[in-house]
Tab-separated table of C-alpha atoms in Angstrom:
chain	number	residue	atom	x	y	z
A	8	MET	CA	26.680	169.895	25.306
A	9	GLU	CA	23.344	171.531	25.983
A	10	CYS	CA	21.761	173.790	23.392
A	11	PHE	CA	20.618	177.231	24.373
A	12	SER	CA	18.678	179.945	22.594
A	13	LYS	CA	18.000	183.589	23.117
A	14	THR	CA	16.213	186.329	21.223
A	15	LYS	CA	17.599	189.850	20.999
A	16	ALA	CA	15.763	192.946	19.797
A	17	LEU	CA	18.067	195.738	18.671
A	18	LEU	CA	17.352	199.194	17.267
A	19	VAL	CA	20.243	200.322	15.094
A	20	LYS	CA	20.832	202.832	12.315
A	21	LEU	CA	22.136	201.968	8.880
A	22	ASN	CA	22.836	204.794	6.407
A	23	GLY	CA	20.537	207.044	8.406
A	24	PHE	CA	17.604	204.577	8.433
A	25	ALA	CA	16.261	202.982	11.563
A	26	ILE	CA	16.329	199.207	11.455
A	27	PHE	CA	14.639	196.917	13.961
A	28	VAL	CA	16.546	193.653	14.079
A	29	VAL	CA	15.280	190.476	15.702
A	30	VAL	CA	18.054	187.949	16.240
A	31	LEU	CA	17.686	184.346	17.325
A	32	ILE	CA	20.967	182.844	18.479
A	33	PHE	CA	21.450	179.277	19.652
A	34	CYS	CA	24.187	176.697	19.944
A	35	LEU	CA	23.943	173.374	18.188
A	36	SER	CA	25.568	170.055	18.944
A	37	PHE	CA	26.567	167.456	16.367
A	38	THR	CA	24.570	164.247	16.314
A	39	SER	CA	25.703	160.943	14.891
A	40	THR	CA	24.654	160.284	11.290
A	41	ASP	CA	26.719	157.155	10.701
A	42	ALA	CA	23.641	155.048	9.976
A	43	TYR	CA	20.383	155.682	8.085
A	44	ASP	CA	19.750	159.237	6.920
A	45	ALA	CA	16.223	160.146	5.831
A	46	LEU	CA	17.555	162.819	3.453
A	47	ASP	CA	19.908	160.331	1.775
A	48	PRO	CA	18.165	156.970	2.229
A	49	ASN	CA	20.185	155.221	-0.492
A	50	GLY	CA	23.549	156.701	0.469
A	51	ASN	CA	26.233	154.064	0.893
A	52	ILE	CA	29.916	153.254	0.476
A	53	THR	CA	30.448	150.398	-1.971
A	54	VAL	CA	33.663	148.371	-2.213
A	55	LYS	CA	34.308	146.634	-5.538
A	56	TRP	CA	36.926	143.858	-5.675
A	57	ASP	CA	37.899	143.021	-9.281
A	58	VAL	CA	40.222	140.097	-10.099
A	59	MET	CA	42.123	141.377	-13.129
A	60	SER	CA	44.547	138.515	-13.847
A	61	TRP	CA	46.006	135.298	-12.446
A	62	THR	CA	49.543	134.804	-11.119
A	63	PRO	CA	51.462	131.564	-10.345
A	64	ASP	CA	50.104	131.437	-6.779
A	65	GLY	CA	47.211	133.887	-6.792
A	66	TYR	CA	45.856	136.901	-8.618
A	67	VAL	CA	46.060	140.639	-9.199
A	68	ALA	CA	43.014	142.636	-8.054
A	69	VAL	CA	41.908	146.248	-8.246
A	70	VAL	CA	39.875	147.405	-5.252
A	71	THR	CA	37.690	150.505	-5.691
A	72	ILE	CA	35.838	152.373	-2.946
A	73	PHE	CA	32.805	154.299	-4.235
A	74	ASN	CA	31.251	157.031	-2.103
A	75	PHE	CA	27.592	156.993	-3.136
A	76	GLN	CA	26.604	159.428	-0.395
A	77	LYS	CA	25.043	162.603	-1.754
A	78	TYR	CA	26.674	165.150	0.516
A	79	ARG	CA	29.032	163.385	2.919
A	80	HIS	CA	32.690	163.316	1.971
A	81	ILE	CA	35.227	160.882	3.359
A	82	GLU	CA	37.480	163.523	4.854
A	83	LEU	CA	40.913	163.589	6.460
A	84	PRO	CA	42.470	161.516	7.920
A	85	GLY	CA	40.947	159.519	5.056
A	86	TRP	CA	39.572	156.033	4.500
A	87	LYS	CA	40.956	152.817	5.929
A	88	LEU	CA	39.920	149.487	4.426
A	89	GLY	CA	40.285	146.311	6.458
A	90	TRP	CA	39.447	142.659	5.841
A	91	THR	CA	40.221	139.144	7.071
A	92	TRP	CA	41.606	136.537	4.703
A	93	ALA	CA	39.741	133.220	4.502
A	94	LYS	CA	42.950	131.188	4.136
A	95	LYS	CA	46.659	132.000	4.385
A	96	GLU	CA	46.772	134.679	1.700
A	97	VAL	CA	49.476	137.322	1.647
A	98	ILE	CA	49.904	140.594	-0.245
A	99	TRP	CA	52.996	140.392	-2.444
A	100	SER	CA	52.886	143.976	-3.661
A	101	MET	CA	50.639	147.019	-3.927
A	102	MET	CA	50.145	150.115	-6.068
A	103	GLY	CA	48.094	153.148	-5.070
A	104	GLY	CA	47.861	152.056	-1.440
A	105	GLN	CA	49.787	150.389	1.348
A	106	ALA	CA	49.246	148.152	4.352
A	107	THR	CA	49.700	149.757	7.748
A	108	GLU	CA	51.517	146.671	9.110
A	109	GLN	CA	53.648	143.975	7.503
A	110	GLY	CA	52.914	141.253	10.033
A	111	ASP	CA	54.943	138.073	10.546
A	112	CYS	CA	56.608	137.129	7.248
A	113	SER	CA	59.342	134.969	8.829
A	114	ARG	CA	58.269	131.868	6.911
A	115	PHE	CA	59.297	133.491	3.630
A	116	LYS	CA	62.856	133.388	2.331
A	117	GLY	CA	64.141	135.562	-0.474
A	118	THR	CA	61.265	137.762	-1.641
A	119	ILE	CA	59.336	139.118	1.330
A	120	PRO	CA	55.617	139.967	0.893
A	121	HIS	CA	54.330	143.489	1.379
A	122	SER	CA	52.032	142.211	4.157
A	123	CYS	CA	51.466	138.848	5.820
A	124	LYS	CA	48.771	140.025	8.229
A	125	LYS	CA	45.694	137.809	8.552
A	126	SER	CA	43.619	140.962	8.904
A	127	PRO	CA	45.427	143.726	7.002
A	128	THR	CA	44.430	147.388	7.001
A	129	ILE	CA	45.029	149.434	3.834
A	130	VAL	CA	45.385	153.195	3.532
A	131	ASP	CA	45.681	155.500	0.552
A	132	LEU	CA	48.920	157.093	-0.621
A	133	LEU	CA	49.545	160.824	-0.614
A	134	PRO	CA	49.302	163.173	-3.594
A	135	GLY	CA	52.663	163.431	-5.308
A	136	THR	CA	53.416	159.714	-5.022
A	137	PRO	CA	55.823	158.615	-7.796
A	138	TYR	CA	53.963	157.628	-10.967
A	139	ASN	CA	55.327	154.070	-10.937
A	140	GLN	CA	53.481	153.515	-7.631
A	141	GLN	CA	50.158	154.968	-8.794
A	142	ILE	CA	47.040	153.671	-10.534
A	143	ALA	CA	43.929	155.554	-11.653
A	144	ASN	CA	41.883	157.135	-8.828
A	145	CYS	CA	44.578	156.677	-6.207
A	146	CYS	CA	46.764	158.837	-4.047
A	147	LYS	CA	44.318	161.375	-2.581
A	148	ALA	CA	45.342	160.903	1.068
A	149	GLY	CA	42.165	158.868	1.585
A	150	VAL	CA	39.813	161.746	0.795
A	151	ILE	CA	36.764	160.895	-1.352
A	152	SER	CA	34.229	163.525	-2.430
A	153	SER	CA	30.480	163.069	-2.228
A	154	TRP	CA	28.706	161.726	-5.298
A	155	VAL	CA	26.625	164.831	-6.027
A	156	GLN	CA	29.225	167.496	-5.347
A	157	ASP	CA	32.155	166.010	-7.291
A	158	PRO	CA	31.381	162.682	-9.013
A	159	SER	CA	34.771	162.606	-10.774
A	160	ASN	CA	36.468	162.337	-7.358
A	161	ALA	CA	33.885	160.132	-5.639
A	162	ALA	CA	35.981	156.942	-5.911
A	163	SER	CA	39.391	155.738	-4.776
A	164	SER	CA	41.315	152.680	-6.029
A	165	PHE	CA	44.383	150.595	-5.295
A	166	GLN	CA	45.895	147.453	-6.808
A	167	LEU	CA	47.300	144.455	-4.966
A	168	SER	CA	48.951	141.178	-5.908
A	169	VAL	CA	47.625	138.367	-3.693
A	170	GLY	CA	49.634	135.186	-3.091
A	171	GLN	CA	48.816	131.715	-1.693
A	172	ALA	CA	45.240	132.247	-2.806
A	173	GLY	CA	44.704	129.660	-5.543
A	174	THR	CA	44.559	130.380	-9.245
A	175	SER	CA	40.946	129.847	-10.314
A	176	ASN	CA	37.416	130.992	-9.562
A	177	LYS	CA	36.930	127.813	-7.531
A	178	THR	CA	39.800	128.554	-5.168
A	179	VAL	CA	39.054	132.294	-4.970
A	180	SER	CA	35.311	132.838	-3.916
A	181	SER	CA	32.953	136.138	-2.446
A	182	GLU	CA	33.873	134.492	0.857
A	183	SER	CA	37.479	135.727	0.502
A	184	PRO	CA	38.268	138.237	1.786
A	185	HIS	CA	35.782	139.165	4.510
A	186	ILE	CA	35.562	142.949	4.342
A	187	ALA	CA	35.792	144.404	7.835
A	188	SER	CA	35.316	148.143	7.399
A	189	VAL	CA	35.928	151.150	5.218
A	190	LEU	CA	36.240	153.656	8.011
A	191	SER	CA	35.137	153.991	11.614
A	192	SER	CA	34.140	156.877	13.814
A	193	SER	CA	37.438	156.582	15.665
A	194	ASP	CA	39.238	157.513	12.428
A	195	LYS	CA	37.487	160.850	12.030
A	196	ASN	CA	39.407	164.084	12.381
A	197	ASN	CA	39.527	164.628	16.132
A	198	LEU	CA	41.794	167.667	16.024
A	199	THR	CA	40.717	169.877	18.909
A	200	PRO	CA	39.387	173.186	17.539
A	201	LEU	CA	41.372	176.319	18.267
A	202	VAL	CA	38.406	178.659	18.275
A	203	GLN	CA	38.450	182.406	17.846
A	204	CYS	CA	37.284	184.135	21.003
A	205	THR	CA	33.595	185.008	20.576
A	206	ASN	CA	30.539	185.164	22.809
A	207	HIS	CA	29.418	181.757	21.499
A	208	MET	CA	32.838	179.996	21.203
A	209	CYS	CA	31.675	177.792	18.329
A	210	PRO	CA	33.949	176.723	15.458
A	211	VAL	CA	31.391	177.207	12.646
A	212	ARG	CA	28.392	179.517	12.347
A	213	VAL	CA	25.639	179.250	9.739
A	214	HIS	CA	23.721	182.517	9.452
A	215	TRP	CA	20.218	182.450	7.868
A	216	HIS	CA	19.124	186.052	7.374
A	217	ILE	CA	15.673	187.004	6.059
A	218	LYS	CA	16.810	190.064	4.173
A	219	LEU	CA	13.858	191.399	2.151
A	220	ASN	CA	10.138	190.765	1.960
A	221	TYR	CA	8.584	191.637	-1.415
A	222	LYS	CA	4.973	191.300	-2.492
A	223	GLU	CA	5.558	188.175	-4.590
A	224	TYR	CA	9.035	187.130	-3.429
A	225	TRP	CA	11.269	187.008	-0.366
A	226	ARG	CA	15.063	187.026	-0.153
A	227	VAL	CA	17.409	185.193	2.230
A	228	LYS	CA	21.118	185.709	2.805
A	229	ILE	CA	23.199	182.726	3.936
A	230	ALA	CA	26.628	183.265	5.485
A	231	ILE	CA	28.916	180.516	6.783
A	232	THR	CA	31.732	181.641	9.057
A	233	ASN	CA	34.636	179.512	10.245
A	234	PHE	CA	35.906	180.469	13.714
A	235	ASN	CA	38.360	177.558	13.906
A	236	TYR	CA	42.051	178.388	13.432
A	237	ASN	CA	42.899	174.674	13.059
A	238	MET	CA	40.596	173.746	10.175
A	239	ASN	CA	39.983	174.621	6.540
A	240	TYR	CA	36.905	173.100	4.898
A	241	THR	CA	37.780	172.073	1.352
A	242	HIS	CA	34.696	171.404	-0.798
A	243	TRP	CA	32.323	172.327	2.028
A	244	ASN	CA	28.603	171.832	1.542
A	245	LEU	CA	25.357	172.789	3.211
A	246	VAL	CA	22.103	170.835	3.132
A	247	VAL	CA	19.020	172.878	4.013
A	248	GLN	CA	15.445	171.652	4.358
A	249	HIS	CA	12.688	174.235	3.843
A	250	PRO	CA	9.260	173.897	2.160
A	251	ASN	CA	9.812	176.913	-0.134
A	252	PHE	CA	12.715	175.298	-2.018
A	253	ASP	CA	10.160	174.080	-4.555
A	254	ASN	CA	9.902	177.757	-5.589
A	255	LEU	CA	13.553	178.761	-5.513
A	256	THR	CA	13.819	181.405	-8.233
A	257	GLN	CA	17.441	182.551	-8.156
A	258	LEU	CA	20.677	181.678	-6.382
A	259	PHE	CA	23.899	183.691	-6.311
A	260	SER	CA	27.510	182.419	-6.126
A	261	PHE	CA	26.641	178.928	-4.811
A	262	ASN	CA	25.975	175.675	-6.628
A	263	TYR	CA	22.571	174.122	-6.061
A	264	GLU	CA	21.213	170.604	-6.358
A	265	PRO	CA	17.713	169.597	-5.206
A	266	ILE	CA	17.559	166.557	-2.962
A	267	THR	CA	14.271	164.719	-3.313
A	268	PRO	CA	14.357	161.646	-1.061
A	269	TYR	CA	10.540	161.540	-1.019
A	270	GLY	CA	9.923	161.531	-4.753
A	271	THR	CA	8.013	164.638	-5.815
A	272	ILE	CA	8.509	166.585	-2.562
A	273	ASN	CA	11.184	169.169	-3.337
A	274	ASP	CA	11.925	170.765	0.033
A	275	THR	CA	15.651	170.098	0.464
A	276	ALA	CA	18.618	171.769	-1.208
A	277	MET	CA	22.298	170.958	-1.312
A	278	LEU	CA	24.460	174.080	-1.611
A	279	TRP	CA	28.206	174.273	-2.172
A	280	GLY	CA	30.820	176.713	-3.415
A	281	VAL	CA	31.865	177.520	-6.969
A	282	LYS	CA	35.179	175.895	-7.880
A	283	PHE	CA	38.196	178.200	-7.542
A	284	TYR	CA	35.929	180.962	-6.188
A	285	ASN	CA	34.402	180.031	-2.831
A	286	ASP	CA	34.619	176.229	-2.565
A	287	LEU	CA	37.250	176.557	0.177
A	288	LEU	CA	36.122	177.824	3.571
A	289	MET	CA	39.346	179.113	5.095
A	290	GLN	CA	40.260	178.984	8.767
A	291	ALA	CA	39.247	181.781	11.131
A	292	GLY	CA	40.247	185.177	9.858
A	293	PRO	CA	39.357	187.715	7.161
A	294	SER	CA	38.825	184.987	4.520
A	295	GLY	CA	37.036	182.555	6.822
A	296	ASN	CA	33.538	183.036	5.453
A	297	VAL	CA	31.392	182.373	2.380
A	298	GLN	CA	27.974	183.798	1.590
A	299	SER	CA	25.159	183.809	-0.917
A	300	GLU	CA	21.604	185.054	-1.409
A	301	LEU	CA	18.505	183.089	-2.365
A	302	LEU	CA	15.341	184.476	-3.929
A	303	PHE	CA	12.107	182.545	-3.302
A	304	LYS	CA	8.703	182.981	-4.919
A	305	LYS	CA	5.915	183.045	-2.377
A	306	ASP	CA	3.236	180.392	-2.302
A	307	LYS	CA	0.268	182.332	-0.932
A	308	THR	CA	-1.351	179.155	0.373
A	309	SER	CA	1.535	178.365	2.738
A	310	PHE	CA	3.823	181.383	3.088
A	311	THR	CA	4.013	182.908	6.549
A	312	PHE	CA	6.498	184.468	8.941
A	313	ASP	CA	4.625	183.031	11.910
A	314	LYS	CA	6.152	180.417	14.253
A	315	GLY	CA	9.473	180.207	12.472
A	316	TRP	CA	8.075	179.022	9.124
A	317	ALA	CA	10.661	181.119	7.252
A	318	PHE	CA	13.560	179.286	8.922
A	319	PRO	CA	15.018	175.900	7.940
A	320	ARG	CA	13.616	172.652	9.294
A	321	ARG	CA	16.993	170.967	9.199
A	322	ILE	CA	20.576	171.923	8.349
A	323	TYR	CA	23.617	169.768	7.686
A	324	PHE	CA	27.087	171.263	7.420
A	325	ASN	CA	29.459	168.808	5.729
A	326	GLY	CA	27.055	166.030	6.650
A	327	ASP	CA	26.830	166.870	10.365
A	328	ASN	CA	23.211	167.053	11.474
A	329	CYS	CA	22.482	170.145	13.563
A	330	VAL	CA	19.970	169.953	16.402
A	331	MET	CA	17.262	172.523	15.669
A	332	PRO	CA	15.246	174.459	18.280
A	333	PRO	CA	11.457	174.092	18.542
A	334	PRO	CA	9.351	176.328	16.263
A	335	ASP	CA	8.063	178.492	19.120
A	336	ALA	CA	11.641	179.627	19.837
A	337	TYR	CA	11.798	181.556	16.552
A	338	PRO	CA	10.823	185.215	16.120
A	339	PHE	CA	8.005	186.016	13.709
A	340	LEU	CA	6.993	188.895	11.441
A	341	PRO	CA	3.949	190.077	9.456
A	342	ASN	CA	3.390	188.164	6.215
A	343	ASP	CA	3.022	191.088	3.833
A	344	GLY	CA	5.660	193.321	2.313
A	345	ASN	CA	4.188	196.654	3.496
A	346	ARG	CA	6.647	199.261	4.745
A	347	ILE	CA	6.014	201.613	7.650
A	348	ALA	CA	6.940	205.303	7.852
A	349	ILE	CA	8.495	206.122	11.223
A	350	SER	CA	9.117	209.886	11.099
A	351	THR	CA	7.983	213.125	9.487
A	352	ILE	CA	10.586	212.686	6.760
A	353	HIS	CA	9.186	209.191	6.080
A	354	LEU	CA	12.236	207.119	6.944
A	355	ILE	CA	11.649	203.541	5.882
A	356	THR	CA	11.545	200.897	8.578
A	357	THR	CA	13.009	197.617	7.413
A	358	ILE	CA	12.337	194.536	9.485
A	359	THR	CA	14.930	191.826	9.251
A	360	VAL	CA	15.226	188.498	10.963
A	361	THR	CA	18.418	186.599	11.474
A	362	LEU	CA	18.895	182.949	12.270
A	363	VAL	CA	22.374	182.087	13.486
A	364	LEU	CA	23.384	178.443	13.692
A	365	LEU	CA	26.381	177.867	15.903
A	366	LEU	CA	27.910	174.450	15.389
A	367	ILE	CA	29.500	173.023	18.511
A	368	HIS	CA	32.313	170.514	18.093
A	369	PRO	CA	32.230	167.721	20.714
A	370	TRP	CA	35.120	168.539	23.038
């Protein structure tokens, strides 16, 4: 989908004051971020396979999936873990997870294995699974939070009893099993958005509004609006790159964590909602938005409203990288905080700039 941009200049009245509003509106398409990410260069998903005990024909193992990505969750429909056995191993039983297929177990009489597939695929169990089928860190429907946002829920585990695998470290090596994948792009939530009718027809809008310009500080309002009737965003997050984050003075009603992939350069922030207050972005409707304000201290050597400097360099919503317009597409304003009288009764003219990010889902 092509991106487009347009600038609107509007003269409106608010509480009797004239306000000149410059609005930059553009649509954004999602780009793939399945590989290396410069803002999270060490982000990874680690699978740990622990042999806990030996059985007459194999062993019991606990498999744990760690999400070491800073701001990308593993979201619904959840993780899938696949591998290929090196020999003729089978899964006798499982707790905290299950195989999607049993495979051909016709050679077994009496007790039938849970799965005889050469290349099994495992999925998580749902919340509310009976306790005798659970282990620690299981049963979250395959959802794993990002490491920064919710480290206590950044791992998922299941237990399996493996048969026909040998009963020593010599018969069970790092060559068995061969891990195939944790999740693939085909397993992402492909539910077609049911989008509220708007002039942009985008499911999510991120609104960056330069609200006030003081002598020593400047204030920004961020609003995220969900226009999708088919999707709630639980534990949403926003990653914003801007050079003035090294002088962020105050933040309201959002959590904040600096992301410093380049060592001492602090120009990227991860923002997310406060638990039980605004950490859930509801579907389109009256409750389908969250917002906050940020107060920045000006650095006189770099601060400017020229050529879009006051707008973000990059924005991720829930890990999706938004395509940004070129700097010359942004409106610009004077750098100082002087106010201008516009009538004989000295009405105050307030200049505001709004950046609206419209996130387009690939149809």
